[in-house]
Coordinates of C-alpha atoms and ligand atoms in Angstrom, one line a residue:
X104 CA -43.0 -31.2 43.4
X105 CA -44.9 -31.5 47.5
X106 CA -45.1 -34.3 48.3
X107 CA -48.2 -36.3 47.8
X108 CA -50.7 -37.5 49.9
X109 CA -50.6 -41.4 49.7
X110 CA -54.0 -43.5 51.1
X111 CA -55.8 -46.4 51.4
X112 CA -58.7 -46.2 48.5
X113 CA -62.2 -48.0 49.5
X114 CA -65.0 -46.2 47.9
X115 CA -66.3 -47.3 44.2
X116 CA -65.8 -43.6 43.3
X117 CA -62.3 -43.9 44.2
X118 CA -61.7 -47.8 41.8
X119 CA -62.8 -46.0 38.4
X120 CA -60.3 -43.2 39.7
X121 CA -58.1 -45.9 39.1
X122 CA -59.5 -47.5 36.1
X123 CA -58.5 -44.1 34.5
X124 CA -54.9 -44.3 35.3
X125 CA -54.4 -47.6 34.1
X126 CA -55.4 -46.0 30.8
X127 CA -52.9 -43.8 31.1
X128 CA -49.8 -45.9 32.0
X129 CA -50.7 -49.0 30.1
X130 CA -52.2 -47.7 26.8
X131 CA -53.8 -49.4 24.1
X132 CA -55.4 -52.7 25.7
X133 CA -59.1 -51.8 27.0
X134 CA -59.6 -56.0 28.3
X135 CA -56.3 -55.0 30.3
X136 CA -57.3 -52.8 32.4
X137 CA -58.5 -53.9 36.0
X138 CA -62.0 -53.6 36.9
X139 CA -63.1 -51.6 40.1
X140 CA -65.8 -54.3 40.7
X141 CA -62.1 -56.6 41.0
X142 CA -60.7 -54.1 43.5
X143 CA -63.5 -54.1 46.0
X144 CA -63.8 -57.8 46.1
X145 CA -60.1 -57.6 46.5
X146 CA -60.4 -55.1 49.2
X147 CA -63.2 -56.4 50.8
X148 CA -60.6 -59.5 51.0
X149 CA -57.6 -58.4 52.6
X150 CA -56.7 -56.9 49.1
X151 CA -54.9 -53.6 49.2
X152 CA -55.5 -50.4 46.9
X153 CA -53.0 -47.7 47.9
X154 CA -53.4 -44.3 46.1
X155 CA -50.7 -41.2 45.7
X156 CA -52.5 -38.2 45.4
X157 CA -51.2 -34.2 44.2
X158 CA -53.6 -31.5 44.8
X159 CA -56.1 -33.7 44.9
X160 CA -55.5 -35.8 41.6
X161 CA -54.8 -39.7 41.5
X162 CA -51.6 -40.0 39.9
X163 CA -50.3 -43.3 41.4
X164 CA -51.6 -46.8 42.4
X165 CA -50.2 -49.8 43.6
X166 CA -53.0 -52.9 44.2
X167 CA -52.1 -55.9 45.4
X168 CA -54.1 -59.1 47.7
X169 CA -53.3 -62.4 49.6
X170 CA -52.3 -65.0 48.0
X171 CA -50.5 -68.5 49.2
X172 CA -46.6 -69.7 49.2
X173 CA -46.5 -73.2 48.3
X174 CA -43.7 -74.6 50.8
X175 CA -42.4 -78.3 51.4
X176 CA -43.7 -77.3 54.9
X177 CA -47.3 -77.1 53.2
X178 CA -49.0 -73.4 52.1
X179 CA -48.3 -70.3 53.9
X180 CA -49.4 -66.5 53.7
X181 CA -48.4 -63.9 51.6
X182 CA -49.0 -60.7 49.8
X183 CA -49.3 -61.1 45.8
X184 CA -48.5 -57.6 44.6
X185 CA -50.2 -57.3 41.2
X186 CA -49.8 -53.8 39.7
X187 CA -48.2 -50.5 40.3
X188 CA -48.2 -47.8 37.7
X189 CA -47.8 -43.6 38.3
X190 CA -48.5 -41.3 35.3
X191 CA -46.1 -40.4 32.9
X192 CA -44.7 -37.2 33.6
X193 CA -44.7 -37.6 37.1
X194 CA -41.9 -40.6 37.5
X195 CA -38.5 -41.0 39.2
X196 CA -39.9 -38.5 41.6
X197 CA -40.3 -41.3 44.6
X198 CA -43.6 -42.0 43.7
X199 CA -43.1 -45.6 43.4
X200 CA -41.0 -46.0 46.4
X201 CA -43.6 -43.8 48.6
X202 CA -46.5 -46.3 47.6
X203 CA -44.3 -49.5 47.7
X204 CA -43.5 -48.4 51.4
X205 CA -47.4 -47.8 52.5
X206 CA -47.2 -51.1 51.3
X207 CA -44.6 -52.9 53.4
X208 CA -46.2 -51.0 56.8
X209 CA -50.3 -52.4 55.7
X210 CA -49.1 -56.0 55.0
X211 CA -46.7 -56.0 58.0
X212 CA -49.8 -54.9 59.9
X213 CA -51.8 -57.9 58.5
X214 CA -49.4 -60.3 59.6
X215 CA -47.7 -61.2 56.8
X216 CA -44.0 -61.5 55.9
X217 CA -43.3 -61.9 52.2
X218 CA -44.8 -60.1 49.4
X219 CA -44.2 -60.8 45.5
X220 CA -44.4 -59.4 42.3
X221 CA -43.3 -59.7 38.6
X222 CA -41.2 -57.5 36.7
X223 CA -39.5 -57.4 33.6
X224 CA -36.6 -57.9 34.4
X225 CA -34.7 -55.4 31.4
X226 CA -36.3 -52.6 32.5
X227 CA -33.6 -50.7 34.2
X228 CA -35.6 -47.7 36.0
X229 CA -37.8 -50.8 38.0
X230 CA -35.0 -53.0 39.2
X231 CA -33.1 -49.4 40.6
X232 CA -36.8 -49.6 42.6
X233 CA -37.3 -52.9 43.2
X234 CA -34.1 -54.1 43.9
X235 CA -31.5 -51.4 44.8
X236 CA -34.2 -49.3 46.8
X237 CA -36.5 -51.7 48.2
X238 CA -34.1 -54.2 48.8
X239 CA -36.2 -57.7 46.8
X240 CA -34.3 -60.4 45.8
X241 CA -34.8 -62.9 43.1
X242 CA -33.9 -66.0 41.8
X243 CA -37.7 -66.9 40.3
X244 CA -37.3 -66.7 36.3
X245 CA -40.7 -67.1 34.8
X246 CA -40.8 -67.5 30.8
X247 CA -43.1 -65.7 29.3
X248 CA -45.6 -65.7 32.1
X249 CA -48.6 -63.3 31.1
X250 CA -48.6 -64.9 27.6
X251 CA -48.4 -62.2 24.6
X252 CA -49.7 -59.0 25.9
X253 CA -51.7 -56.2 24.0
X254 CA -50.9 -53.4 25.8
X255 CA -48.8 -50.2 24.6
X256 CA -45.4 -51.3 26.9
X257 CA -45.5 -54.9 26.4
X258 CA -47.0 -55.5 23.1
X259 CA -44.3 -57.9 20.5
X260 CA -41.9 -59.7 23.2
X261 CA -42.0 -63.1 25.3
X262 CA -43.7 -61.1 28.8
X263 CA -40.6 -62.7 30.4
X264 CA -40.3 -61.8 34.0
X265 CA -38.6 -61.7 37.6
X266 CA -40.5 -62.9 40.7
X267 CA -39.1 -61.1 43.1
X268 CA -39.3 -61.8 46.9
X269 CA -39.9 -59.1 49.3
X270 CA -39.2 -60.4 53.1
X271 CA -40.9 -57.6 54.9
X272 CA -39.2 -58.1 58.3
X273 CA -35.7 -58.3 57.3
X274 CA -33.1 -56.1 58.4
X275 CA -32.4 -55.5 55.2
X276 CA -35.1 -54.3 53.8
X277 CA -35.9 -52.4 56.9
X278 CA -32.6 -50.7 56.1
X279 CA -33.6 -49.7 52.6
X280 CA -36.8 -48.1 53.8
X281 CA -35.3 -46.3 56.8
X282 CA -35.0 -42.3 56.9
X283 CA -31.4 -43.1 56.6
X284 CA -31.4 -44.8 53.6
X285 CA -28.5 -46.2 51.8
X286 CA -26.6 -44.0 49.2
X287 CA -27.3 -45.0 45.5
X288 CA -24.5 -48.1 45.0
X289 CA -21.8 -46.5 42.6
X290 CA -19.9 -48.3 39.8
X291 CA -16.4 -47.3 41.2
X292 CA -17.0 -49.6 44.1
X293 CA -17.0 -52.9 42.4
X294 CA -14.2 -51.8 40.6
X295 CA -12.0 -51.1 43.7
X296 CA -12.9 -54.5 44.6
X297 CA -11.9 -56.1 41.3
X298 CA -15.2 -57.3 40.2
X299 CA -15.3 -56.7 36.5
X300 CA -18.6 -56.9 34.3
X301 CA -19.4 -60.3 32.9
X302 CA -19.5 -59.7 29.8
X303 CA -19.1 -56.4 27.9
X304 CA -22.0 -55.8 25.3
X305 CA -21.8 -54.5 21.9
X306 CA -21.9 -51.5 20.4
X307 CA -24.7 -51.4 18.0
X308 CA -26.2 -47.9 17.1
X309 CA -24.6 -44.5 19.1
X310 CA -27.6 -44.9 21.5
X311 CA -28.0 -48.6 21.5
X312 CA -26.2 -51.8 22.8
X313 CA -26.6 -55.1 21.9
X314 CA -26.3 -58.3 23.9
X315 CA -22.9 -60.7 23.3
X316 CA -23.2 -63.9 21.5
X317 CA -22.5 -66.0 24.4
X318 CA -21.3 -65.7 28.6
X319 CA -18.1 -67.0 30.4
X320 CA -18.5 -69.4 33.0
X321 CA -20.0 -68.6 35.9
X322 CA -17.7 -68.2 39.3
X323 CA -16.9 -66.1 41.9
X324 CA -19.5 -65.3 44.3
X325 CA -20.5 -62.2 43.0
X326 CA -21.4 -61.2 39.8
X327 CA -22.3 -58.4 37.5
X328 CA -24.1 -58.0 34.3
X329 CA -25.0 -55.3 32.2
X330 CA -28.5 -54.6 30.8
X331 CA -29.7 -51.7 28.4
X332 CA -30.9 -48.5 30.8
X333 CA -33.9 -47.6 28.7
X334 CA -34.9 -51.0 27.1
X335 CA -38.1 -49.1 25.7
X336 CA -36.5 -46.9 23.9
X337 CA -34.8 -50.1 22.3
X338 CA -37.9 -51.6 22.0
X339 CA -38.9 -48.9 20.0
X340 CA -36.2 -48.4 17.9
X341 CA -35.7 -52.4 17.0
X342 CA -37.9 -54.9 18.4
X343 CA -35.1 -57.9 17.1
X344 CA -32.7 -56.2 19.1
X345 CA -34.8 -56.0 22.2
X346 CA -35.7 -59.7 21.3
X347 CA -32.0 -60.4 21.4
X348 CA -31.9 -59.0 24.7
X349 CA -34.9 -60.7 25.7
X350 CA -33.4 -64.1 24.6
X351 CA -29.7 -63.9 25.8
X352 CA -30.9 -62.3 29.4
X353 CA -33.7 -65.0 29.7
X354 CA -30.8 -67.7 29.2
X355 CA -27.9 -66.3 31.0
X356 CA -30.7 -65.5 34.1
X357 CA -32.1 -69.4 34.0
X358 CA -28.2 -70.3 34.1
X359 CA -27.5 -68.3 36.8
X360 CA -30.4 -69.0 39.1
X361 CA -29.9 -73.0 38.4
X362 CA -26.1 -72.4 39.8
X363 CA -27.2 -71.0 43.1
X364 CA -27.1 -67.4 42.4
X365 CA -29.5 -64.8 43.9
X366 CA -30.1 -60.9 42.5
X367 CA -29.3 -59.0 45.3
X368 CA -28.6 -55.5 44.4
X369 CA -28.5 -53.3 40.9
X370 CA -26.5 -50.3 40.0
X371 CA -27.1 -47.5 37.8
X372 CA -24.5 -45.1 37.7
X373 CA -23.0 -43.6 34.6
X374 CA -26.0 -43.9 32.8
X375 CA -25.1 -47.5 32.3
X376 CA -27.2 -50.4 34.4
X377 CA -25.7 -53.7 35.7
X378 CA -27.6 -56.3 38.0
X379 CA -25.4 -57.2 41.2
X380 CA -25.8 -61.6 41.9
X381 CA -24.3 -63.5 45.0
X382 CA -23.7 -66.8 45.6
X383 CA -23.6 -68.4 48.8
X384 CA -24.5 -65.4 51.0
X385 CA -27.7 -65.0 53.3
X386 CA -30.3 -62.1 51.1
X387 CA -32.4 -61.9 54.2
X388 CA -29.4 -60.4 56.7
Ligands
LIG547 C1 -42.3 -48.5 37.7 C2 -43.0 -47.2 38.2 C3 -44.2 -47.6 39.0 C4 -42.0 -46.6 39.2 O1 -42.5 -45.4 39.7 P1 -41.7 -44.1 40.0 O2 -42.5 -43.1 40.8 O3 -41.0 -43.6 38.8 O4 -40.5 -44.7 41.0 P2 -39.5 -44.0 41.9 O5 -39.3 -42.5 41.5 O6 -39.8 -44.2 43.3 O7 -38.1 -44.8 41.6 C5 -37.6 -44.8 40.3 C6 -36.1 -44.8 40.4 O8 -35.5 -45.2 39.2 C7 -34.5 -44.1 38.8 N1 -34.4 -44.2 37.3 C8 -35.0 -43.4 36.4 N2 -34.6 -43.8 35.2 C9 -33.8 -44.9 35.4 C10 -33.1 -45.8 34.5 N3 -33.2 -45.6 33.2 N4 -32.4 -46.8 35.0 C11 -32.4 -47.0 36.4 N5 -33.0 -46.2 37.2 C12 -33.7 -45.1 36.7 C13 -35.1 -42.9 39.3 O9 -34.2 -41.8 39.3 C14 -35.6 -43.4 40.7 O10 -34.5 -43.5 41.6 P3 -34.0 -42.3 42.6 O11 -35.2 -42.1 43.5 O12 -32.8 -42.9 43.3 O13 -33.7 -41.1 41.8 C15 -43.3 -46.3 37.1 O14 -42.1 -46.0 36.4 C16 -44.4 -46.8 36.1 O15 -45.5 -46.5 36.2 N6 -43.9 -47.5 35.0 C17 -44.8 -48.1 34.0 C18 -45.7 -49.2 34.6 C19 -44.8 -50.3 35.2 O16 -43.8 -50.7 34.7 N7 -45.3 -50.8 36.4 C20 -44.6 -51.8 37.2 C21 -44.9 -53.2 36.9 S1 -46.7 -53.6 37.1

């Protein structure tokens, strides 16, 4: 595929260009899709619509507009990062990651430091983005934040998610985003280092896994967990056992962020998907 042309989108024309694509990724749920009159207050606001373009079609978005931190130090700037979707049929081929990026340099330009966003947090193919590529971190577990949802991909489960923390100035994430990115972490390394899985989960179909009854303890400062690596095709093929997932994740995440422990990195290798946590280590070196 060449690579597309990714811009800053200002003209009305432009917003329903976008209305479209909504349609396309989120399916179903007509009261779900963002307005373009939304966008151009947005933009006319220090909001931010970034477009990916191939020969001359929109076929990625990512929108997003300042919002406040609340600190103990009183409120401070930051970029709320609301949606992000590119069509089906044109995924996992850096899309995401090329959008994400003309992110990071327009906010940085504007001043500001931190950006957030939700994500559900079992869906393997956007923490690999989020977290492995972009370098977020999280330890923000919001219960089931956007109430029950109507659209085609969240439809029939708690819309659990991840608030994750992007600290645009960090040598870290600077790292991830460099030409010279990092190589895709590999499963082999954590076990060289004798950090086994958390828990192992069970067998349940040829295709599927489902969650254990219950977690050890949690020590050691890091950590790693395994989550299904395509949770809609779960979702799909038995909504209890993606509400099991739901359930168990959602408790062993809250347990895990209440001990001190921070997402830091994700692996998928194998075709199997495991979230990477630390404890007492800096996430903004
Ligand atoms: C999330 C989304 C925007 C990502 O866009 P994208 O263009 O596919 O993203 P990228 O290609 O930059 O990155 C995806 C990465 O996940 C990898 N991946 C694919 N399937 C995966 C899986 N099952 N598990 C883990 N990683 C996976 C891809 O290979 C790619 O990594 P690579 O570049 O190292 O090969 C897109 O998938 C989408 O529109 N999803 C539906 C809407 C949505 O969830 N939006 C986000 C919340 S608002």
């Amino acid at each position: 595929m060449p690579a597309p042309v990714i811009k800053l989108l200002e003209t009305p024309e432009e917003m329903t260009l976008v209305e479209d694509l909504q349609r396309a990724v989120w399916r179903g749920s007509e009261t779900d899709v963002v307005p373009a009159h939304i966008f151009i207050t947005a933009i006319h606001n220090g909001g931010l619509v970034i477009g990916a373009f191939l020969e001359g079609e929109l076929i990625g978005f990512v929108f997003g507009f300042p919002g406040l931190d609340f600190t103990p130090d009183g409120p401070r700037p930051k970029h709320c990062s609301h949606m992000m979707g590119v069509k089906p049929g044109r995924r996992d081929a850096g899309i995401g990651f090329a959008l994400k990026r003309a992110q990071w340099q327009m906010v940085r330009k504007q001043g500001i430091d931190h950006i957030t966003w939700t994500y559900d947090p079992l869906l393997s193919r956007n923490a690999r983005l989020n977290i492995a590529k972009l370098g977020a971190v999280c330890n923000t577990y919001r219960r089931s934040e956007y109430g029950d949802m109507r659209d085609s991909l969240n439809a029939g489960l708690p819309s659990d998610r991840f608030q994750v923390d992007w600290w645009v100035n960090t040598r870290r994430v600077e790292r991830r985003l460099s030409k010279r990115a990092r190589a895709p972490l590999k499963l082999d390394a954590f076990s060289k280092a004798n950090l086994q899985p958390l828990y192992t989960p069970l067998a349940w179909t040829e295709d599927l896994i489902c969650p254990p009854e219950h977690f050890s303890p949690l020590e050691g400062r890091l950590l790693l967990v395994e989550i299904p690596s395509d949770f809609d095709a779960v979702k799909e093929a038995d909504l209890a056992l993606a509400r099991d997932w739901r359930f168990f994740t959602r408790e062993f995440f809250e347990t895990a962020f209440a001990a001190g422990y921070i997402v830091t990195d994700f692996v998928y290798d194998e075709g199997k998907s495991f979230y990477v946590l630390s404890n007492g280590e800096s996430t903004l070196e």
